[in-house]
Amino acid sequence: MSRKEELLAELDRCVLEMEDEAVTGVAQEYVEEGYDAYEGITEGLSKGMEKAGQLYEEEEYFVPELLICSDAMYNGLDVLKPHLKVSADQGSKCPVIIGVVEGDTHDIGKNLVKIMMDTAGFEVFDLGRDVAVETFVEKAKEIGHGIICMSTLMTTTMNNMSRVIEALKEQGLRERFAVMVGGGPLSKSFADKIGADLYTANAAEAAKEAKKLAERLLASF
Amino acid sequence: MERFICRGGTDALSLPPYLVEVMSIKAPEQLHLSSTAMVQAARHMERSGWIRLPFCNTICSESLGAKPVLSLTGARVKEPPYTSPDQHPRDITTAFPRMSALLEALDDLTASGAAVAYSIEGPFTLLTSLLPMGKVFSALRKPLGQELLTRAECWICQYASLVCAHGVKLLSFADPVATPDIVGDRLFTTVYAPCMKKLLRRIQTENPEVPIFLCGKMTQCLLDLGLCHTAEWQPHTACVTFGQALSVFCSQRTGNAILGHFCLNLLDAKHPCVERIIFEH
């Protein structure tokens, strides 16, 4: 195994085994050796995160493990990102705007979806939790096209999702964005009723389905 | 014994929209910063002899530096105020307007003989309202984790003792972030459950007259993992609802107790008995 392969394997392991501090040293060594930062992300950090996601699906890992793995991944990314060469196809990625709708602060599910989306290669704009309708729309205007991903755990705030969709229509943005929804009290029938494009029941499925949705959306332009 | 299935979530503690109209409340501050409005709303929401305050969640977080967003249906912490555990304050503070209003409301209610059941939250929920969740769980894997849990235990005890000193008859304890479906059985069993048990014992010691009601979902998790068992208590006087049975238990009780395996959102339910929770050694 070459030194580069060793370091990639170590980046992968640091993420998978939740070494959120050690990962920065490995990433630093990787760039100091002059290896490609993009590969460090795709063949090292992301691989570890994909494995962590798999363990989460298999109920070997739970939310704490997945969050620490993602912290490790982001710590590694902080080191590698400044060394990325600008890629011609960067702009072709489908951006994702994600947030918990207004009135709700339960963001575990949203954070998991964000991690999975990041791992799947999406450019994710995380608006956080308790996000006002206007904030979603403002970000949509700024980004221009992509996927809007909303979650809530409370029945009392579910209707804020349809308010976002209505606001997108009013602003003439609906055709430029695919809308995904998820969260404890939601269902496919609710998603259909409010005119969302996709409902998924868990984070891993959300990222997989988002890829298909993105392909359809980008093809429609 | 029947399994407890949680159906209520936190919605039951929200202020119903009709009350907002009845009380002519236009801005959230009119509700959260006025003890008179709090008392009025709480009285409207009385169930089977018990009063619960729909505004008390997040006050403990606010007493530790969080900045909750106030709304007519409650208060919520939008983003954690700290990025690192070493930024946490040592003690809770009581010198802020919402706390003053709350304590005044508690005094008014209890002086008039009302039985107040007060909701407090457990260490995982409190810590994750103060720090990003990943940071909390990461710290729990390191030596710092135990210190963080001890700190949370102290804060929650300070807060529980404070509200008990203002006449609360029952403490309702929940920790929605800490269930095994979120944290996994291993962390729940080896880290969370011992920490919670220690915390509850300390609250009991410091407030021996006030029973603690453990959220039904949490009780079911403890039962599923063999960490506790229950003992049913039936009132000798005729009761129809769960709330009535709870009142009789609290009036006849000698020594403090931990109750659970049902839900304070179901005070009106036709369930005239109480379950005591006994932790396994």
mmCIF file of C-alpha atoms in Angstrom, chain B residues 58-218:
data_model
loop_
_atom_site.group_PDB
_atom_site.id
_atom_site.type_symbol
_atom_site.label_atom_id
_atom_site.label_comp_id
_atom_site.label_asym_id
_atom_site.label_seq_id
_atom_site.Cartn_x
_atom_site.Cartn_y
_atom_site.Cartn_z
ATOM 1 C CA THR B 58 -36.678 26.392 27.947
ATOM 2 C CA ILE B 59 -36.619 28.531 31.116
ATOM 3 C CA CYS B 60 -33.834 26.388 32.539
ATOM 4 C CA SER B 61 -31.911 26.812 29.261
ATOM 5 C CA GLU B 62 -32.510 30.555 29.418
ATOM 6 C CA SER B 63 -31.213 30.611 32.985
ATOM 7 C CA LEU B 64 -27.969 29.185 31.558
ATOM 8 C CA GLY B 65 -27.586 31.655 28.713
ATOM 9 C CA ALA B 66 -29.877 30.437 25.914
ATOM 10 C CA LYS B 67 -31.980 33.027 24.117
ATOM 11 C CA PRO B 68 -35.371 31.460 23.484
ATOM 12 C CA VAL B 69 -37.686 32.787 20.806
ATOM 13 C CA LEU B 70 -41.048 33.560 22.385
ATOM 14 C CA SER B 71 -44.264 32.766 20.568
ATOM 15 C CA LEU B 72 -47.923 32.458 21.469
ATOM 16 C CA THR B 73 -47.660 28.688 21.552
ATOM 17 C CA GLY B 74 -44.534 28.470 23.682
ATOM 18 C CA ALA B 75 -40.855 29.279 23.709
ATOM 19 C CA ARG B 76 -38.048 27.589 21.844
ATOM 20 C CA VAL B 77 -34.292 27.794 21.686
ATOM 21 C CA LYS B 78 -33.459 28.396 18.050
ATOM 22 C CA GLU B 79 -29.732 27.821 18.236
ATOM 23 C CA PRO B 80 -27.510 26.683 21.128
ATOM 24 C CA PRO B 81 -25.744 29.654 22.719
ATOM 25 C CA TYR B 82 -22.362 27.960 23.215
ATOM 26 C CA THR B 83 -19.887 26.248 20.943
ATOM 27 C CA SER B 84 -17.746 24.676 23.628
ATOM 28 C CA PRO B 85 -18.454 23.153 27.067
ATOM 29 C CA ASP B 86 -15.935 25.450 28.739
ATOM 30 C CA GLN B 87 -18.169 28.444 27.973
ATOM 31 C CA HIS B 88 -20.955 27.150 30.230
ATOM 32 C CA PRO B 89 -21.787 29.126 33.367
ATOM 33 C CA ARG B 90 -21.295 27.442 36.713
ATOM 34 C CA ASP B 91 -24.789 28.058 38.085
ATOM 35 C CA ILE B 92 -28.235 28.950 36.835
ATOM 36 C CA THR B 93 -29.291 32.564 37.162
ATOM 37 C CA THR B 94 -32.767 33.626 38.220
ATOM 38 C CA ALA B 95 -32.435 37.320 37.445
ATOM 39 C CA PHE B 96 -34.265 37.624 34.139
ATOM 40 C CA PRO B 97 -37.813 38.761 33.349
ATOM 41 C CA ARG B 98 -39.311 35.434 32.264
ATOM 42 C CA MET B 99 -38.075 33.652 35.375
ATOM 43 C CA SER B 100 -39.455 36.410 37.607
ATOM 44 C CA ALA B 101 -42.848 36.176 35.913
ATOM 45 C CA LEU B 102 -42.847 32.411 36.190
ATOM 46 C CA LEU B 103 -41.962 32.329 39.886
ATOM 47 C CA GLU B 104 -44.575 34.973 40.624
ATOM 48 C CA ALA B 105 -47.158 32.918 38.726
ATOM 49 C CA LEU B 106 -46.191 29.828 40.707
ATOM 50 C CA ASP B 107 -46.562 31.770 43.959
ATOM 51 C CA ASP B 108 -50.013 33.043 42.946
ATOM 52 C CA LEU B 109 -51.213 29.617 41.870
ATOM 53 C CA THR B 110 -49.931 27.711 44.879
ATOM 54 C CA ALA B 111 -51.104 30.394 47.344
ATOM 55 C CA SER B 112 -54.616 29.813 46.036
ATOM 56 C CA GLY B 113 -54.259 26.080 46.670
ATOM 57 C CA ALA B 114 -53.705 24.986 43.060
ATOM 58 C CA ALA B 115 -51.811 21.759 42.502
ATOM 59 C CA VAL B 116 -49.068 22.540 40.014
ATOM 60 C CA ALA B 117 -47.257 19.843 38.053
ATOM 61 C CA TYR B 118 -44.085 21.405 36.735
ATOM 62 C CA SER B 119 -42.095 20.076 33.786
ATOM 63 C CA ILE B 120 -38.339 19.826 33.965
ATOM 64 C CA GLU B 121 -36.083 18.375 31.312
ATOM 65 C CA GLY B 122 -33.260 15.894 31.703
ATOM 66 C CA PRO B 123 -29.532 16.344 31.081
ATOM 67 C CA PHE B 124 -29.362 15.345 27.413
ATOM 68 C CA THR B 125 -32.174 17.682 26.361
ATOM 69 C CA LEU B 126 -30.769 20.511 28.463
ATOM 70 C CA LEU B 127 -27.206 20.049 27.241
ATOM 71 C CA THR B 128 -28.261 19.870 23.594
ATOM 72 C CA SER B 129 -30.138 23.158 23.989
ATOM 73 C CA LEU B 130 -26.896 24.773 25.139
ATOM 74 C CA LEU B 131 -24.351 23.137 22.827
ATOM 75 C CA PRO B 132 -24.541 21.624 19.326
ATOM 76 C CA MET B 133 -25.680 18.035 19.678
ATOM 77 C CA GLY B 134 -22.569 16.577 18.045
ATOM 78 C CA LYS B 135 -20.369 18.398 20.563
ATOM 79 C CA VAL B 136 -22.390 16.999 23.464
ATOM 80 C CA PHE B 137 -22.177 13.418 22.244
ATOM 81 C CA SER B 138 -18.527 13.807 21.360
ATOM 82 C CA ALA B 139 -17.768 15.072 24.888
ATOM 83 C CA LEU B 140 -19.617 12.101 26.382
ATOM 84 C CA ARG B 141 -17.052 9.765 24.836
ATOM 85 C CA LYS B 142 -14.208 11.600 26.555
ATOM 86 C CA PRO B 143 -13.241 12.261 30.188
ATOM 87 C CA LEU B 144 -14.979 15.636 29.866
ATOM 88 C CA GLY B 145 -18.306 13.808 29.451
ATOM 89 C CA GLN B 146 -18.690 12.878 33.099
ATOM 90 C CA GLU B 147 -17.923 16.428 34.128
ATOM 91 C CA LEU B 148 -20.537 17.700 31.682
ATOM 92 C CA LEU B 149 -23.175 15.348 33.076
ATOM 93 C CA THR B 150 -22.328 16.330 36.646
ATOM 94 C CA ARG B 151 -22.654 19.968 35.664
ATOM 95 C CA ALA B 152 -26.077 19.305 34.084
ATOM 96 C CA GLU B 153 -27.123 17.384 37.196
ATOM 97 C CA CYS B 154 -26.267 20.412 39.358
ATOM 98 C CA TRP B 155 -28.166 22.818 37.107
ATOM 99 C CA ILE B 156 -31.267 20.654 36.974
ATOM 100 C CA CYS B 157 -31.207 20.167 40.749
ATOM 101 C CA GLN B 158 -30.860 23.907 41.316
ATOM 102 C CA TYR B 159 -33.797 24.516 38.990
ATOM 103 C CA ALA B 160 -35.968 21.763 40.481
ATOM 104 C CA SER B 161 -35.319 23.016 44.012
ATOM 105 C CA LEU B 162 -36.149 26.542 42.947
ATOM 106 C CA VAL B 163 -39.594 25.669 41.559
ATOM 107 C CA CYS B 164 -40.295 23.310 44.464
ATOM 108 C CA ALA B 165 -39.572 26.182 46.863
ATOM 109 C CA HIS B 166 -42.327 28.054 45.038
ATOM 110 C CA GLY B 167 -44.930 25.434 45.843
ATOM 111 C CA VAL B 168 -44.830 22.914 42.991
ATOM 112 C CA LYS B 169 -46.633 19.694 44.018
ATOM 113 C CA LEU B 170 -45.271 17.366 41.356
ATOM 114 C CA LEU B 171 -42.207 17.459 39.135
ATOM 115 C CA SER B 172 -42.690 16.047 35.674
ATOM 116 C CA PHE B 173 -39.424 14.724 34.219
ATOM 117 C CA ALA B 174 -38.772 14.052 30.538
ATOM 118 C CA ASP B 175 -35.703 13.880 28.350
ATOM 119 C CA PRO B 176 -36.861 13.478 24.760
ATOM 120 C CA VAL B 177 -33.348 13.491 23.310
ATOM 121 C CA ALA B 178 -32.278 10.552 25.492
ATOM 122 C CA THR B 179 -34.433 7.663 24.291
ATOM 123 C CA PRO B 180 -32.702 4.498 23.008
ATOM 124 C CA ASP B 181 -34.127 4.948 19.504
ATOM 125 C CA ILE B 182 -32.031 8.122 19.318
ATOM 126 C CA VAL B 183 -28.949 7.343 21.411
ATOM 127 C CA GLY B 184 -28.911 3.544 21.140
ATOM 128 C CA ASP B 185 -29.290 0.940 23.894
ATOM 129 C CA ARG B 186 -25.618 0.968 24.885
ATOM 130 C CA LEU B 187 -25.290 4.691 25.579
ATOM 131 C CA PHE B 188 -28.719 4.724 27.203
ATOM 132 C CA THR B 189 -27.904 1.823 29.516
ATOM 133 C CA THR B 190 -24.304 2.581 30.390
ATOM 134 C CA VAL B 191 -24.266 6.370 30.443
ATOM 135 C CA TYR B 192 -27.722 7.867 30.488
ATOM 136 C CA ALA B 193 -29.701 5.637 32.854
ATOM 137 C CA PRO B 194 -27.142 5.744 35.711
ATOM 138 C CA CYS B 195 -26.861 9.511 35.319
ATOM 139 C CA MET B 196 -30.652 9.954 35.346
ATOM 140 C CA LYS B 197 -31.045 7.674 38.351
ATOM 141 C CA LYS B 198 -28.440 9.662 40.290
ATOM 142 C CA LEU B 199 -30.104 12.916 39.285
ATOM 143 C CA LEU B 200 -33.577 11.769 40.335
ATOM 144 C CA ARG B 201 -32.272 10.516 43.687
ATOM 145 C CA ARG B 202 -30.608 13.872 44.305
ATOM 146 C CA ILE B 203 -33.779 15.787 43.415
ATOM 147 C CA GLN B 204 -35.706 13.526 45.786
ATOM 148 C CA THR B 205 -33.212 14.093 48.585
ATOM 149 C CA GLU B 206 -33.306 17.846 48.138
ATOM 150 C CA ASN B 207 -37.099 17.973 47.734
ATOM 151 C CA PRO B 208 -38.462 15.065 49.765
ATOM 152 C CA GLU B 209 -42.066 16.274 49.683
ATOM 153 C CA VAL B 210 -42.344 16.393 45.899
ATOM 154 C CA PRO B 211 -42.916 13.223 43.866
ATOM 155 C CA ILE B 212 -41.363 12.976 40.429
ATOM 156 C CA PHE B 213 -43.369 11.788 37.466
ATOM 157 C CA LEU B 214 -41.227 10.137 34.837
ATOM 158 C CA CYS B 215 -42.482 10.539 31.259
ATOM 159 C CA GLY B 216 -44.253 7.427 29.978
ATOM 160 C CA LYS B 217 -41.976 7.029 26.991
ATOM 161 C CA MET B 218 -38.909 7.135 29.224
#
